[in-house]
mmCIF file of C-alpha atoms in Angstrom:
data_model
loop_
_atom_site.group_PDB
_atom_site.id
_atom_site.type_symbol
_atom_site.label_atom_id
_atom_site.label_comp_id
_atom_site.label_asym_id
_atom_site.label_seq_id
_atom_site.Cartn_x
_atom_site.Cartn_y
_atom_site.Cartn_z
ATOM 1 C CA UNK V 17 -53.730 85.093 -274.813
ATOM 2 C CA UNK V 18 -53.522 85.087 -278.881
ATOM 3 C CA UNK V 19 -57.087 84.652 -280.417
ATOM 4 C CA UNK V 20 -56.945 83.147 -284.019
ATOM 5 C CA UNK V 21 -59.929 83.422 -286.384
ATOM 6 C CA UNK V 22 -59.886 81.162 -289.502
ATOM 7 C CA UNK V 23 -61.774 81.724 -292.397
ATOM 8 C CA UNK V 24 -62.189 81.537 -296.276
ATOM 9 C CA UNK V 25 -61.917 84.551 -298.484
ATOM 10 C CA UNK V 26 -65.937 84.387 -299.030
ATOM 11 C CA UNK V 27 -66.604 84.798 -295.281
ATOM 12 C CA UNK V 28 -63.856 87.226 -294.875
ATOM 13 C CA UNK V 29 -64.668 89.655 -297.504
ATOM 14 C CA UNK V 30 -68.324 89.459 -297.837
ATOM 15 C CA UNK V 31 -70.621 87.960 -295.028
ATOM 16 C CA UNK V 32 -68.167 88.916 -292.379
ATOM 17 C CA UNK V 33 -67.197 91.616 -294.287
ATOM 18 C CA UNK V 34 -68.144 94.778 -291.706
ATOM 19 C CA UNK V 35 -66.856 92.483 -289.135
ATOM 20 C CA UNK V 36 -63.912 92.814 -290.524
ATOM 21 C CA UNK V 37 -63.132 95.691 -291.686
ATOM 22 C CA UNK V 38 -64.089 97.414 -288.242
ATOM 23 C CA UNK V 39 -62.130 94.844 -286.536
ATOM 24 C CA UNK V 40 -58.940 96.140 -288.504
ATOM 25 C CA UNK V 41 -59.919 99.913 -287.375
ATOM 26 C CA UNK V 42 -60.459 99.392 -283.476
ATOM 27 C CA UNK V 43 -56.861 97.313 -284.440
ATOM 28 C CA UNK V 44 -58.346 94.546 -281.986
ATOM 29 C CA UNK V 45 -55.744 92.110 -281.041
ATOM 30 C CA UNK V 46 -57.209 88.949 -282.822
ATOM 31 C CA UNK V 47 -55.226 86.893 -285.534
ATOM 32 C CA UNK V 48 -57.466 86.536 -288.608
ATOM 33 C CA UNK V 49 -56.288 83.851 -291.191
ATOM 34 C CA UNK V 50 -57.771 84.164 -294.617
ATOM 35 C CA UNK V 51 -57.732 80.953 -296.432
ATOM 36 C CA UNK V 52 -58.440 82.237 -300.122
ATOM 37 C CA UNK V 53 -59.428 79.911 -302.920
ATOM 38 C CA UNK V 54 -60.638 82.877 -305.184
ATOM 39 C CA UNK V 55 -64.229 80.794 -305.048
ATOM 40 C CA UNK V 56 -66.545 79.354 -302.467
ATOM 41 C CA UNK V 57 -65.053 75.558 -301.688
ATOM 42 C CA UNK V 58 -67.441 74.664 -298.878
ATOM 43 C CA UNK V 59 -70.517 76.118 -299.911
ATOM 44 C CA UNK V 60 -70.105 73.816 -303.640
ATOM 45 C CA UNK V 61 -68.117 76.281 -305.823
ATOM 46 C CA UNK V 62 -70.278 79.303 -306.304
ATOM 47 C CA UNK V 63 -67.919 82.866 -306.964
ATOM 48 C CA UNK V 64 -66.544 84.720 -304.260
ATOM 49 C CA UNK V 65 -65.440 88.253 -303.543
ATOM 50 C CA UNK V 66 -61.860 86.970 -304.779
ATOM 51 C CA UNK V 67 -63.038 85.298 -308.027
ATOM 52 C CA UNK V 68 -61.618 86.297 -310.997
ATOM 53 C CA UNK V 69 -63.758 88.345 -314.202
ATOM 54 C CA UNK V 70 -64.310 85.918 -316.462
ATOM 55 C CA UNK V 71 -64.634 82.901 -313.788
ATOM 56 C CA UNK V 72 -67.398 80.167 -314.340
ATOM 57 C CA UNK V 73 -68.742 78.726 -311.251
ATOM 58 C CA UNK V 74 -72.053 77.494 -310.730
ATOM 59 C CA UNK V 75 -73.138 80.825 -310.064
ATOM 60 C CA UNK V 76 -71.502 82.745 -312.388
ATOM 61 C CA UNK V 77 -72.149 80.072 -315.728
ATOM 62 C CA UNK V 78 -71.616 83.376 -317.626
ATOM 63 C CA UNK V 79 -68.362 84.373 -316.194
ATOM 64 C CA UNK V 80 -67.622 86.280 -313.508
ATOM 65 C CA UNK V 81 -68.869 90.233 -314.171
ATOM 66 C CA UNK V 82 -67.169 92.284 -311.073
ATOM 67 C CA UNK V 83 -63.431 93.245 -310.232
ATOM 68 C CA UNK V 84 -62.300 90.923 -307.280
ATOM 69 C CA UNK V 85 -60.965 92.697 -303.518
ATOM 70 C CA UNK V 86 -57.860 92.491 -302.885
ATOM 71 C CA UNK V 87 -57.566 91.256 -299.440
ATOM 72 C CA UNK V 88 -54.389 92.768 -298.550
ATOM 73 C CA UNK V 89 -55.066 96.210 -299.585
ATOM 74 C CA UNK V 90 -58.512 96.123 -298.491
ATOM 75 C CA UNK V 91 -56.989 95.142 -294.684
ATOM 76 C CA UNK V 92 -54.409 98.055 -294.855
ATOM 77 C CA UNK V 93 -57.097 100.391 -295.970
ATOM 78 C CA UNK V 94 -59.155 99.124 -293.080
ATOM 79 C CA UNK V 95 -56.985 99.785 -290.298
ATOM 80 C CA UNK V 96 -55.047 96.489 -289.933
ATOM 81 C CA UNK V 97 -51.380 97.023 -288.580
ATOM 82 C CA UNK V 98 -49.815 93.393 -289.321
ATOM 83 C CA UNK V 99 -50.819 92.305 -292.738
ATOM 84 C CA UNK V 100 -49.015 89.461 -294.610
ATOM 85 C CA UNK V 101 -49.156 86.856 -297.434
ATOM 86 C CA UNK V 102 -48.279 83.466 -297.958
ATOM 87 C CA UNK V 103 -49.248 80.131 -299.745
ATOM 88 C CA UNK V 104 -50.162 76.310 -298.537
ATOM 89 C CA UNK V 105 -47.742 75.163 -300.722
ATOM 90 C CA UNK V 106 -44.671 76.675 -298.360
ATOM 91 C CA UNK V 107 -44.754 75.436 -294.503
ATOM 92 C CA UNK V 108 -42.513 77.067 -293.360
ATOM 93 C CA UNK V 109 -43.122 80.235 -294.710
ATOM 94 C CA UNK V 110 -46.496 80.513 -293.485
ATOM 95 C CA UNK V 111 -44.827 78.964 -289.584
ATOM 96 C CA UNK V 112 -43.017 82.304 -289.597
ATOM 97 C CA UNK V 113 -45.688 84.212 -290.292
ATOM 98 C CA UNK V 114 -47.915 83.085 -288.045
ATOM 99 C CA UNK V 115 -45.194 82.866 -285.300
ATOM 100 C CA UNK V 116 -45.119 87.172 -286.738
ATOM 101 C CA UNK V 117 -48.781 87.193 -286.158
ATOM 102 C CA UNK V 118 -49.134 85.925 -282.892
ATOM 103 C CA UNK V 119 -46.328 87.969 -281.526
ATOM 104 C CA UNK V 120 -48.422 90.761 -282.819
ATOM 105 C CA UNK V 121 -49.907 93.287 -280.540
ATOM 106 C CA UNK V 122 -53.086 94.457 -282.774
ATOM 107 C CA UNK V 123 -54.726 93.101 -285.100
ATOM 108 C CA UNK V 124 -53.079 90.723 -287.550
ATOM 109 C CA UNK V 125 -53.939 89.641 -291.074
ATOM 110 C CA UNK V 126 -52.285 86.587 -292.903
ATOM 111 C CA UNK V 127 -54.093 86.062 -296.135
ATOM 112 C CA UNK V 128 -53.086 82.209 -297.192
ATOM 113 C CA UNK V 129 -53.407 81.073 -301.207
ATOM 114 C CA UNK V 130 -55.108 78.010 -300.528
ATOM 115 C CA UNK V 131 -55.908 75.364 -303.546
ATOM 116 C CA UNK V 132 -59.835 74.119 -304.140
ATOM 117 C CA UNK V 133 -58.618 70.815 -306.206
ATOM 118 C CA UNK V 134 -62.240 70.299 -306.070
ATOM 119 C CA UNK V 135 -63.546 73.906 -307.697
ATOM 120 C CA UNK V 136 -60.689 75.868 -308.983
ATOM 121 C CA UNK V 137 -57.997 73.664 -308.996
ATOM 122 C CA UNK V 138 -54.770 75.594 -309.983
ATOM 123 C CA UNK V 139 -55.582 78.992 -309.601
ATOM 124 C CA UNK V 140 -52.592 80.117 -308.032
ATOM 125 C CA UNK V 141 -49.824 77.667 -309.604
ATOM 126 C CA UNK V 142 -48.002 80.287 -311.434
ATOM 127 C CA UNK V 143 -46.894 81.764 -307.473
ATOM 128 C CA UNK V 144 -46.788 78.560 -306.188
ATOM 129 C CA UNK V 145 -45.452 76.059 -307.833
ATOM 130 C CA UNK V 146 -41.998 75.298 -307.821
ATOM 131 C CA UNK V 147 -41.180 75.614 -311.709
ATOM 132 C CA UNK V 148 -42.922 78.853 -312.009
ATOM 133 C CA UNK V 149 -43.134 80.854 -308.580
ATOM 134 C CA UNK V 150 -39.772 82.360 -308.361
ATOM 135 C CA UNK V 151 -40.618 84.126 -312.210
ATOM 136 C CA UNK V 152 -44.128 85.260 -310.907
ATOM 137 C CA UNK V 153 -43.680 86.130 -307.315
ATOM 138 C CA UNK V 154 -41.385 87.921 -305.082
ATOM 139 C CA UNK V 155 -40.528 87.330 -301.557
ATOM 140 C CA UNK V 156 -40.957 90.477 -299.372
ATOM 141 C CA UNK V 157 -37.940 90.299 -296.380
ATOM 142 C CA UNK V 158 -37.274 93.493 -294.189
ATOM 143 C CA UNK V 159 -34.413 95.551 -295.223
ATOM 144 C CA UNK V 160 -34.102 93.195 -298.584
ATOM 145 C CA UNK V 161 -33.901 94.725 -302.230
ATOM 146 C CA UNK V 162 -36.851 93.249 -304.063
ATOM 147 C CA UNK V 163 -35.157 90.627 -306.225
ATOM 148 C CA UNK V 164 -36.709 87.937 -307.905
ATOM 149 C CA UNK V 165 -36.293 85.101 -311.141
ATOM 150 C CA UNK V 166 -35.266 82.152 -311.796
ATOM 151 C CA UNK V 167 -31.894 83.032 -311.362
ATOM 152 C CA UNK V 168 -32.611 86.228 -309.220
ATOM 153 C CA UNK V 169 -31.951 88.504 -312.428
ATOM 154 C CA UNK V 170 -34.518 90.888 -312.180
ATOM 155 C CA UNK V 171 -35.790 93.524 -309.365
ATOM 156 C CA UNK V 172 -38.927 95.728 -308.898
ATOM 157 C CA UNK V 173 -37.782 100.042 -308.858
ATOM 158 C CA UNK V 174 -39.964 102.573 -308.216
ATOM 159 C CA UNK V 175 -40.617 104.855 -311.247
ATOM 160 C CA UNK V 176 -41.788 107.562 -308.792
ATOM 161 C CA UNK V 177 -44.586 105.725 -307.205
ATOM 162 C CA UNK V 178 -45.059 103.247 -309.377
ATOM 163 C CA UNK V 179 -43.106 99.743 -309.527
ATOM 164 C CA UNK V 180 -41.351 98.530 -312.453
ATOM 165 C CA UNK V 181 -39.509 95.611 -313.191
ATOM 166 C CA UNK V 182 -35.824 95.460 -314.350
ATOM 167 C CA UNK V 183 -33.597 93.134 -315.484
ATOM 168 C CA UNK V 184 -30.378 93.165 -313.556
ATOM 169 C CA UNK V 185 -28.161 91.190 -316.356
ATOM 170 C CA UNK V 186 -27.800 93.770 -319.163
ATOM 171 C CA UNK V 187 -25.828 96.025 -316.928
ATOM 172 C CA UNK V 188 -27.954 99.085 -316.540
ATOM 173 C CA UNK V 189 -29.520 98.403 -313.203
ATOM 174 C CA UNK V 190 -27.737 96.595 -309.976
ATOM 175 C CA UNK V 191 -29.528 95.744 -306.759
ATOM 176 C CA UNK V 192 -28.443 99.427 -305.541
ATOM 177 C CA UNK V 193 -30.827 100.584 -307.668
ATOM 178 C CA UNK V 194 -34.117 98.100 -306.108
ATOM 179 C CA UNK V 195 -36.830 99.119 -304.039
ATOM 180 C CA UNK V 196 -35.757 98.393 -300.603
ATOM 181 C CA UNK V 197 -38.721 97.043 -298.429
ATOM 182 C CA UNK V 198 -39.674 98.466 -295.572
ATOM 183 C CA UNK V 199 -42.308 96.683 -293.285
ATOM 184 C CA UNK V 200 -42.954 99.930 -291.139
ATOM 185 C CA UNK V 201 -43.628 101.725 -294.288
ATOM 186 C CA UNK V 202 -47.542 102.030 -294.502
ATOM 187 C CA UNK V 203 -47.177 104.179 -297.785
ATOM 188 C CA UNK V 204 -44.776 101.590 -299.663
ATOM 189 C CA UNK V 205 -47.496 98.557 -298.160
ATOM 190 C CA UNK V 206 -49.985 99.972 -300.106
ATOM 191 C CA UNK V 207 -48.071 99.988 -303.529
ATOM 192 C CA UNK V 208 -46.989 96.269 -302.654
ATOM 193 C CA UNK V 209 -50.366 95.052 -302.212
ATOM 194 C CA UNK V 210 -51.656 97.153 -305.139
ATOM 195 C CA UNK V 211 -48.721 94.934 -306.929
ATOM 196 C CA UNK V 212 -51.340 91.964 -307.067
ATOM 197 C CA UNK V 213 -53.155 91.755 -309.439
ATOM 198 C CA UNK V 214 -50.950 93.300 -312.470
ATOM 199 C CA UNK V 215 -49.339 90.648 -314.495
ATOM 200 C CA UNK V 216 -46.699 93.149 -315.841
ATOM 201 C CA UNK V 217 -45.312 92.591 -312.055
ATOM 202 C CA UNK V 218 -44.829 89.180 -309.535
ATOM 203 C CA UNK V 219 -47.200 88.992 -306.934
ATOM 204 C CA UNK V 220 -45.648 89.587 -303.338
ATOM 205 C CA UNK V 221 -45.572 87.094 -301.005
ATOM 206 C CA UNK V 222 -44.496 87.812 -297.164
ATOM 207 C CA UNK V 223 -44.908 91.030 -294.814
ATOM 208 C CA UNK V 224 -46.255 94.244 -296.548
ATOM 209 C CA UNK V 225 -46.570 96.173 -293.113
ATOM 210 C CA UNK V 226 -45.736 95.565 -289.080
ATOM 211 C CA UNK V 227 -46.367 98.478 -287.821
ATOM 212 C CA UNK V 228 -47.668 100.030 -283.845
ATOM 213 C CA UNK V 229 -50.837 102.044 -283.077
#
């Protein structure tokens, strides 16, 4: 029997918060989807723990004050052993990784970018939509070199720890030279996820770790 819990990045992070975060460490074997609309869509558009600084909602008319979680690195950190990301925009992306999920044994975490048209309409276009996503996000495949562009021209290296991107057209760098991910990699999951919110790099999207405990 797969248990699936639904909820939005507000419940997740904050009010369920030590729900949650024990629930990755005892690696339970539940299926929690985060729906995350980076504000609170049900309650009538007050800030959330994934809100941006800067952000006015009704309860922020100031602008948002604190750093937001990151909901990925804050489930690895926790304990969680199947952690992945994906958008509403992409159906069958987020099919396979709830199929992933639910074939998990442990806990799983899917974190879905989910668009408030009512409260925050747009905030995660530039990894979404189809004009822009490809030059803002990369796609995280077992195995895979991280490439990513428009016309798959550029790659994410590590500079040490650190990831960098390069451009792959002026002849210094080939895909031999990429990052290579690794799913069972818990040390390389947490320098994906820490990827997020740097806008020198694209945000991942897919499996950071799949790993058994």
């Amino acid at each position: 029997l797969s248990v699936w819990v639904a909820t939005g990045d507000g419940d997740c992070m904050s009010i369920g918060g030590n729900h949650f975060i024990h629930a990755c460490r005892r690696n339970i074997d539940l299926n929690v989807l985060m729906f995350n609309n980076e504000i609170y869509s049900l309650t009538k558009g007050q800030y959330s723990p994934t809100s941006q600084p800067g952000q006015i909602t009704k309860s922020s008319p100031l602008g948002v004050l604190d750093d937001p979680f990151n909901p990925a690195s804050l489930a690895l950190g926790s304990g969680a052993t199947f952690v992945a990301r994906g958008y509403d925009r992409d159906v069958k992306q987020l099919e396979f990784l709830f199929e992933r999920a639910a074939r998990h044994k442990g806990i799983s975490f899917v974190e879905v970018y989910a668009n408030c048209v009512i409260f925050n309409d747009g905030a995660f276009d530039p990894y979404t939509q189809k004009d822009t996503r490809k030059e803002h996000s990369v796609v995280l495949e077992h195995g895979k070199p991280l490439v990513f562009g428009e016309n798959n021209d550029k790659g994410i290296k590590l500079d040490g720890f650190t990831p960098v991107v390069v451009s792959l057209e002026d002849g210094k760098y080939s895909v031999n030279d990429l990052l290579v991910h690794n799913e069972h990699d818990s040390t390389l999951a947490f320098i994906l996820a820490n990827m997020t919110y740097n806008s020198a790099l694209p945000r991942p999207m897919g499996v950071f770790q799949a790993i058994e405990k």
